[in-house]
XYZ file of C-alpha atoms in Angstrom:
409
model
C -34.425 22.951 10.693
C -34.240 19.509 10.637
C -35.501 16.906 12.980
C -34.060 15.019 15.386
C -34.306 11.996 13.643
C -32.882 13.446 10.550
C -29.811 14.916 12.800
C -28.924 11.134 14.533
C -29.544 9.617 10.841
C -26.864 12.106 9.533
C -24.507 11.211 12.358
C -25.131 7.820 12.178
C -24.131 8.410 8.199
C -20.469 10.249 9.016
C -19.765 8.007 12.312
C -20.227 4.731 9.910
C -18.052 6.588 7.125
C -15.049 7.144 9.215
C -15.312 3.691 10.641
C -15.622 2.248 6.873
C -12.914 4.363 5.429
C -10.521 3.020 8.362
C -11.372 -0.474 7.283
C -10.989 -0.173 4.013
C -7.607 1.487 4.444
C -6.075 -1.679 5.651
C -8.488 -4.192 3.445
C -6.242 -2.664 0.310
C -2.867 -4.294 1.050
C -4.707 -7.220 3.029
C -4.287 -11.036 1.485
C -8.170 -11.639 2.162
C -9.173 -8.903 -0.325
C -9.720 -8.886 -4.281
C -10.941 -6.698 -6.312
C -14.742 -8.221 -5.813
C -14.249 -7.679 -2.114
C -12.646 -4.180 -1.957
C -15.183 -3.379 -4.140
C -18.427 -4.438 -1.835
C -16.639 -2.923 0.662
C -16.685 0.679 -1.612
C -20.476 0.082 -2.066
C -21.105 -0.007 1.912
C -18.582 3.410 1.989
C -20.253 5.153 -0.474
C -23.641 4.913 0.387
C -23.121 6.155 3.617
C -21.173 9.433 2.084
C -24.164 9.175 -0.321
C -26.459 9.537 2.734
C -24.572 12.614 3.937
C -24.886 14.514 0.215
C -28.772 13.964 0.004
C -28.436 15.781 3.281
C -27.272 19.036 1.426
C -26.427 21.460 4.166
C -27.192 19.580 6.937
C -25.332 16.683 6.332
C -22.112 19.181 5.910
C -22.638 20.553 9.065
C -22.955 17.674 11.061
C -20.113 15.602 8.612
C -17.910 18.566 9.501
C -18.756 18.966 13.506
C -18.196 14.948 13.628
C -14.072 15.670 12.743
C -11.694 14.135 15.441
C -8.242 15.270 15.307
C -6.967 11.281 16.424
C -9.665 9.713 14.490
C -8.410 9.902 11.017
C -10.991 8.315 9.201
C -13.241 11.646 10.495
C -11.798 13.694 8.031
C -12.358 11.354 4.348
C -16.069 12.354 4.322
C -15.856 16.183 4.615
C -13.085 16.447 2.446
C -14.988 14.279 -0.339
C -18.071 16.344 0.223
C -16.189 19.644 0.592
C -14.327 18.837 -2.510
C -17.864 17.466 -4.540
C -19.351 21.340 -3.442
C -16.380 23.186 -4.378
C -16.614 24.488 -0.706
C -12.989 26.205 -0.418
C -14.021 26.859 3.240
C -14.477 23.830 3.720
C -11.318 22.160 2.143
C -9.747 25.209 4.310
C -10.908 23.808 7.188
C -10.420 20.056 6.770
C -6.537 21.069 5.715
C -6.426 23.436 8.810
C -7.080 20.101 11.120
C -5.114 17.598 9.277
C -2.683 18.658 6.894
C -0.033 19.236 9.171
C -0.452 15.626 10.428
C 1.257 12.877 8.798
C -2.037 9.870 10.136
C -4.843 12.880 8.946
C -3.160 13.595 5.674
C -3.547 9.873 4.432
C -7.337 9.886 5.009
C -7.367 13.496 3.398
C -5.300 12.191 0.278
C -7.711 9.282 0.330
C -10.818 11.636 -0.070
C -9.267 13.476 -2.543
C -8.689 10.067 -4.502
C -11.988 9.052 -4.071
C -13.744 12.553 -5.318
C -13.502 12.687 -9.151
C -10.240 14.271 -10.771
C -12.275 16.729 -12.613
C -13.669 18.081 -9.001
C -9.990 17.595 -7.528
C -8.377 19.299 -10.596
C -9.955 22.752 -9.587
C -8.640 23.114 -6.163
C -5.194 21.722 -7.383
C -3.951 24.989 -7.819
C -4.317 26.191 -4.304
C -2.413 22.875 -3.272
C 0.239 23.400 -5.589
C 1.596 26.567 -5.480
C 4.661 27.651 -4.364
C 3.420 30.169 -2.071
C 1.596 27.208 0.250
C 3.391 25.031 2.637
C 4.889 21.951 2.425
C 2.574 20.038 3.566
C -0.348 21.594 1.526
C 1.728 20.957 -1.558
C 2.444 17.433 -0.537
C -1.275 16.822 -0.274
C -1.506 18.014 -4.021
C 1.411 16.169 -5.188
C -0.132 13.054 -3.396
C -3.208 13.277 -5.273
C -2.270 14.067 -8.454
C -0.241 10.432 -7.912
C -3.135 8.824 -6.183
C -5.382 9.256 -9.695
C -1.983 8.740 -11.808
C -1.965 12.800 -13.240
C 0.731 14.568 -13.953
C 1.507 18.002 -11.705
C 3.952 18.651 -14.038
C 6.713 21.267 -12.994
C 5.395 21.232 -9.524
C 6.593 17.491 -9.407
C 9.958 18.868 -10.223
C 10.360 21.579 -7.820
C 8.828 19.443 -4.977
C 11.897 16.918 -5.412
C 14.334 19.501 -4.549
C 12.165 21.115 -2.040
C 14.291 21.104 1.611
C 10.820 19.612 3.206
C 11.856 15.684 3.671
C 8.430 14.699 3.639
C 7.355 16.389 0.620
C 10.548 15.329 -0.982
C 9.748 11.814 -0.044
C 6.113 11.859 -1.515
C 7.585 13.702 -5.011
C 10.562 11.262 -5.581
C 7.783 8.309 -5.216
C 5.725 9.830 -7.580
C 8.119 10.038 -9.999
C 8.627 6.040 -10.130
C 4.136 5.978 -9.647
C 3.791 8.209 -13.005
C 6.859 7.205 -15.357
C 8.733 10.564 -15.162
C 11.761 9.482 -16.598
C 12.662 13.357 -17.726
C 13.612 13.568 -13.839
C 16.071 10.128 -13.323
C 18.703 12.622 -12.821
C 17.276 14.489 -9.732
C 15.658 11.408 -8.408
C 19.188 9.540 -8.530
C 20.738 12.776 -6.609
C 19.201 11.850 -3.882
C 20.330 8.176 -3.793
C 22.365 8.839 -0.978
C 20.282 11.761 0.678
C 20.196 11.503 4.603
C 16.403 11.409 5.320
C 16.017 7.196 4.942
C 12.338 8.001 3.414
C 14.062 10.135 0.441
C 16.911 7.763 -0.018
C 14.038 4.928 -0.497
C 11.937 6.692 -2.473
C 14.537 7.797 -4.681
C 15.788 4.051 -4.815
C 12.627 2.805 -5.620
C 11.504 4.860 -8.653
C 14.970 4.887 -9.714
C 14.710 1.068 -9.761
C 11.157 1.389 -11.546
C 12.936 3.907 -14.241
C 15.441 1.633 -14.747
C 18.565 3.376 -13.577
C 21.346 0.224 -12.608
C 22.327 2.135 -9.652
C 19.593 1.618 -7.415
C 20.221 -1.695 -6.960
C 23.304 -0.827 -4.963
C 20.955 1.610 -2.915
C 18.043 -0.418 -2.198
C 20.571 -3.239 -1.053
C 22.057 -0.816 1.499
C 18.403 -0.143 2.802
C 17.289 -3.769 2.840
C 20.744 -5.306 4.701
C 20.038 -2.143 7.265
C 16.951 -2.994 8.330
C 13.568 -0.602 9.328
C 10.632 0.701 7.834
C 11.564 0.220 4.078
C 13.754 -2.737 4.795
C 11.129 -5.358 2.972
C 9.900 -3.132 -0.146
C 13.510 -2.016 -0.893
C 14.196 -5.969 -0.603
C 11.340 -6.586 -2.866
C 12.064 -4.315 -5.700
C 15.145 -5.502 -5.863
C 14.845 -8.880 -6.392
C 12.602 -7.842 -9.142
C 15.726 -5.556 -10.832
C 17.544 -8.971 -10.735
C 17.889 -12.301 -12.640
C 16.916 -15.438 -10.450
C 20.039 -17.203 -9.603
C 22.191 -13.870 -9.063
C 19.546 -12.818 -6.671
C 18.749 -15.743 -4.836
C 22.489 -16.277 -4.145
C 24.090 -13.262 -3.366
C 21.685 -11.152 -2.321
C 18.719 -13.510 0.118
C 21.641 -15.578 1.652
C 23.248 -12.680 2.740
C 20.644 -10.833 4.107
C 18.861 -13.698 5.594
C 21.264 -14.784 8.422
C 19.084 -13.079 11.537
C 15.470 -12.861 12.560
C 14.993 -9.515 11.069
C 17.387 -10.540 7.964
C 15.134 -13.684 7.459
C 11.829 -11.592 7.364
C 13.201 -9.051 5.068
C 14.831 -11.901 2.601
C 11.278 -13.649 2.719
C 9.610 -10.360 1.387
C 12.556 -10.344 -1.149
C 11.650 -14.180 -2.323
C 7.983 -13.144 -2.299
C 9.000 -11.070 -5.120
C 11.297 -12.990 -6.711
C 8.948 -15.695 -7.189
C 11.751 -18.532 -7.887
C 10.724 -21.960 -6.832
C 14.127 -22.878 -6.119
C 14.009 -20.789 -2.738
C 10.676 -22.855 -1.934
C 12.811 -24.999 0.680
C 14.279 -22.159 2.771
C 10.555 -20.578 2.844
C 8.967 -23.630 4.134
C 11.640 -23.899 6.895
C 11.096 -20.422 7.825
C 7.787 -21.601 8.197
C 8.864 -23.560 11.362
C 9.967 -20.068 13.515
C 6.600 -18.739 14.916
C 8.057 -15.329 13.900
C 8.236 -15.967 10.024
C 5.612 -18.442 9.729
C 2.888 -16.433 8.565
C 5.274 -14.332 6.128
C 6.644 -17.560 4.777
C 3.095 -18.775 4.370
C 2.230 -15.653 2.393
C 5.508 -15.875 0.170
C 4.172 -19.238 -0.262
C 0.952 -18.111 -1.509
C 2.491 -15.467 -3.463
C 4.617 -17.434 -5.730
C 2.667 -20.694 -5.908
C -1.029 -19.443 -5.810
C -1.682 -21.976 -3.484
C -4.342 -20.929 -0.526
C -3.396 -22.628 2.826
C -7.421 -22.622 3.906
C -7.894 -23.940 0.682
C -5.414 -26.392 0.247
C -6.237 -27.672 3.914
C -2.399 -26.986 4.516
C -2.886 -24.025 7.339
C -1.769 -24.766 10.915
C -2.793 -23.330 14.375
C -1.267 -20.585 16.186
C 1.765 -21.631 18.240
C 0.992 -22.219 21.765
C 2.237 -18.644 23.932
C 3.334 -17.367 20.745
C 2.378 -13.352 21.592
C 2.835 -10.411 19.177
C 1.565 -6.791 18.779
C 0.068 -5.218 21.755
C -1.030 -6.966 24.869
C -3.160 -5.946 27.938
C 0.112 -5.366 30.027
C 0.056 -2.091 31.104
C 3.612 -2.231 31.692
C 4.517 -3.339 28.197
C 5.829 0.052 26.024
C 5.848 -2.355 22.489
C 2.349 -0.948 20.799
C 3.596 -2.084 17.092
C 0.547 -4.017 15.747
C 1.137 -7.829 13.933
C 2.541 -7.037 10.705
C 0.772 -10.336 9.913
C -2.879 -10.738 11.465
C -4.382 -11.130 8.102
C -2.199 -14.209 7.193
C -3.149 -17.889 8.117
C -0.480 -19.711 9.897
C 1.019 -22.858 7.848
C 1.401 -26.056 9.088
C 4.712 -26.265 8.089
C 4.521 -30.694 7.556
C 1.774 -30.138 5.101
C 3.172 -27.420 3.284
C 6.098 -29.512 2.802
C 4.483 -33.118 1.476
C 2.176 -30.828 -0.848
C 5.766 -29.320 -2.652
C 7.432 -32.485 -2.415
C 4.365 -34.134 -4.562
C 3.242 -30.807 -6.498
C 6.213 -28.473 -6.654
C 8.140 -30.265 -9.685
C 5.718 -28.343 -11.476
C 7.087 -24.931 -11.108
C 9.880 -24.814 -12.839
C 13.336 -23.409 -11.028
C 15.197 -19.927 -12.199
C 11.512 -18.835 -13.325
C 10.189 -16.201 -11.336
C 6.412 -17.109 -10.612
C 3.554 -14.889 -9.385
C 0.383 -16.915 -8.203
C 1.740 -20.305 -9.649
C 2.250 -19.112 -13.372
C 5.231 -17.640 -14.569
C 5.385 -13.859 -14.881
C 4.317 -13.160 -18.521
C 2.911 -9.689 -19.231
C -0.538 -11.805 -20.379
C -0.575 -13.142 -16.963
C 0.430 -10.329 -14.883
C -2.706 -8.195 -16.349
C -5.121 -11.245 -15.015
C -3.336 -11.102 -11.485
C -4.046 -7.295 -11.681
C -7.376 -8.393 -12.711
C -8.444 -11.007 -10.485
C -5.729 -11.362 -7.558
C -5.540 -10.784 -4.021
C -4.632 -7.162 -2.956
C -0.635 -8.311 -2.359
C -0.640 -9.983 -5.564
C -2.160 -7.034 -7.153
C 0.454 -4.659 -6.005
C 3.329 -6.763 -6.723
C 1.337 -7.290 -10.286
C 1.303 -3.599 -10.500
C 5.230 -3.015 -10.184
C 5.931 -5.619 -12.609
C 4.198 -4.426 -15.072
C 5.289 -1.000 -14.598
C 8.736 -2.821 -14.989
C 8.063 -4.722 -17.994
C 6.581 -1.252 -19.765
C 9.598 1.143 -19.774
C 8.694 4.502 -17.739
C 4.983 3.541 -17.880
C 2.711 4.372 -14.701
C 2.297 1.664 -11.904
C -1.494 1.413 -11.540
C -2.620 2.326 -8.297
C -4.693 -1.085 -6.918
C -5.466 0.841 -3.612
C -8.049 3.283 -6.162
C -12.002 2.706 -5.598
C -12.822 -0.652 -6.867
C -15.493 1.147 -9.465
C-alpha cells in the first residue's frame, strides 16, 4: 500500500504531465520556441513521467485511472509508460479510449514518439497488421513516421486502404520518409475526393519531386480551408522566384482569405521583392500578425527585437469570446505572433532591405544555401525549423524531412 502522500504525489505527477504534454504540443510550431526552449520544456515533461516510473506499480495505476476521454494530454503518460513496461494491457487499454478519436490519437502518437523506437518497435506488429483496424494501423504508420522508420509494405498497403484517414496519414509519410518506390500510388490519388488525401498526396508528391503536384497543390491553395496555406507554401518552394511571385501570389491574393493564404506562400518563398505587399498587409488587423511573421521568416528580423512591433488594434476581436451567443469557437491562428507596427517595419526596409537581394529566396535573412539551412535547423525558431526541414528534404532528392516536433534530446 502506499500512503496518502505518495498517492496525491503520483497524481500530482500525471495531472502536471498531461498539462505539460498539451503545452508542449503547441510550443513545437510556435515562433517563441527554439530548440533551447522546446528542449527545457522536455526536461520539465520528463521528470514528471520520470516521477510516475519510480512509482512502479503505483504510479501505473493512478497514471492510468487519471485518463480523460476530452483531455487528450491524459493519455501521453500511460501510453509512454505502458509502452517502457511492455504492458500490452495496458497499450490495449490506452488504444481502447483513444484510438478511435482523431484529438486522443495525436497525444497517443506523441507518446509513442517520445518512448524509444527499440521499445515502440516490439508492439509495432500488433499496430500494423492487416487484421487490426484502421485506426490501430494508422497509429503504427504514424509512429513509424514520427521517429522517421520505415513500415515498409505496410506503408504501401495503407495508401490504398479505403480508410481516408489512414490513407491520409500513409500518403504523408511517404513525402516524411523519401519513399520514392511509391510516386506512382501517391500521384493516383492527386485527384482523390477526401481533401486530406488529395493534400497529402500533393504534398509528398511535391517533396518527391513529381511536376504534377504543382497543378494540385494550386487547386487546394486558390480553394481555400484547412490545407489552403501549407499547399500554398510548398508550392512556392517547387517554384522559381519571379514565376511564383507573379502568377501564382497575385492571383491568389485578391480576398481576405486569398491574402492570408498568399502570405503563407511568400513566407516560403522567401523573395524580398514581395517585401512591399507583406508590409501593406501588415496594415489589415486580420493579416498583420501573419505578415509580421512572413516578415520574420524571410528577413530574420525580430519585431520585439528590432523595437518595430505595434499594439493590438483597438476592438480588433478574434477567436472565442465570452458571448454566449457567439457559435465561432476557432482559436487565433496567430496568438503567438507580435503585432507590427506597420510605419516602422516600413522605414527599417526602406534603410536595411537593399541588402537582401531580389529573385533570391531567403530564410531568416540569408539566402537558402544547404550550409545555411542546416544552422536554421540548428538554431531557428520552431516555424523556421520546419520550413528548414522541407527544404532540405527538397534540396536532398527522396531524402527524409527531419521531424523538428521530436524531443529536443
Amino acid at each position: 500500500m502506499i500512503s496518502t502522500i505518495e498517492a496525491e504525489t503520483f497524481e500530482q505527477h500525471a495531472f502536471e504531465a498531461a498539462f505539460l504534454w498539451s503545452y508542449r504540443d503547441a510550443a513545437a510550431v510556435d515562433p517563441l520556441y527554439d530548440v533551447q526552449r522546446l528542449g527545457e520544456l522536455d526536461v520539465r515533461l520528463e521528470a514528471h513521467v520520470d516521477g510516475l516510473r519510480l512509482a512502479g506499480d503505483a504510479g501505473w495505476e493512478i497514471c492510468k485511472n487519471a485518463i480523460d476521454e476530452e483531455e487528450p494530454g491524459s493519455l501521453f503518460a500511460p501510453m509512454v509508460l505502458a509502452v517502457e513496461r511492455t504492458d500490452l494491457r495496458g497499450i490495449a487499454g490506452v488504444l481502447d479510449v483513444g484510438g478511435g478519436v482523431p484529438a486522443l490519437a495525436r497525444a497517443i502518437v506523441s507518446a509513442l514518439g517520445w518512448a524509444s523506437f527499440s521499445k515502440v518497435r516490439a508492439i509495432l506488429p500488433g499496430l500494423l497488421s492487416h487484421r487490426v483496424g484502421p485506426e490501430l494501423r494508422r497509429i503504427g504508420i504514424a509512429a513509424c513516421a514520427v521517429h522517421r522508420q520505415d513500415p515498409g509494405g505496410a506503408l504501401g498497403y495503407a495508401v490504398m486502404s479505403r480508410d481516408a484517414r489512414l490513407k491520409a496519414r500513409a500518403l504523408r509519410a511517404v513525402g516524411e520518409l523519401g519513399r520514392g518506390d511509391l510516386l506512382n500510388e501517391v500521384r493516383a490519388e492527386l485527384g482523390s475526393e477526401d481533401e486530406a488525401c488529395r493534400f497529402a498526396a500533393a504534398w509528398s508528391a511535391a517533396l518527391l519531386g513529381d511536376a504534377a503536384a504543382l497543378k494540385a497543390l494550386g487547386a487546394i491553395a486558390d480553394r481555400g480551408g484547412p490545407f489552403a496555406e501549407r499547399a500554398c507554401a510548398m508550392a512556392m518552394r517547387r517554384m522559381e522566384p519571379g514565376t511564383a511571385s507573379s502568377s501564382w501570389l497575385r492571383g491568389i491574393a485578391g480576398t481576405m482569405r486569398g491574402a492570408r493564404v498568399a502570405l503563407a506562400g511568400a513566407a516560403a518563398l522567401g523573395d524580398p521583392a514581395l517585401m512591399p505587399w507583406i508590409i501593406e498587409c501588415m496594415g489589415t488587423p486580420e493579416l498583420a500578425r501573419a505578415a509580421g511573421g512572413a516578415f520574420t521568416l524571410i528577413t530574420g528580423v525580430s519585431l520585439e527585437e528590432a523595437k518595430l512591433r505595434g499594439a493590438r488594434p483597438p476592438g480588433f476581436q478574434v477567436g472565442p469570446n465570452d458571448d454566449p451567443e457567439d457559435d465561432d469557437v476557432a482559436m487565433d491562428p496567430d496568438e503567438s505572433l507580435p503585432w507590427p507596427d506597420r510605419e516602422k517595419v516600413a522605414t527599417w526596409w526602406g534603410s536595411r532591405g537593399k541588402e537582401l537581394k531580389r529573385g533570391t529566396r531567403h530564410l531568416l535573412g540569408r539566402p537558402m544555401t544547404v550550409e545555411w539551412i542546416g544552422e536554421v535547423l540548428q538554431r531557428g525558431s520552431q516555424p523556421a525549423r520546419v520550413a528548414a526541414a522541407v527544404e532540405l528534404s527538397l534540396r536532398r532528392a527522396r531524402r527524409e524531412v527531419v521531424e523538428v516536433r521530436a524531443p529536443a534530446r
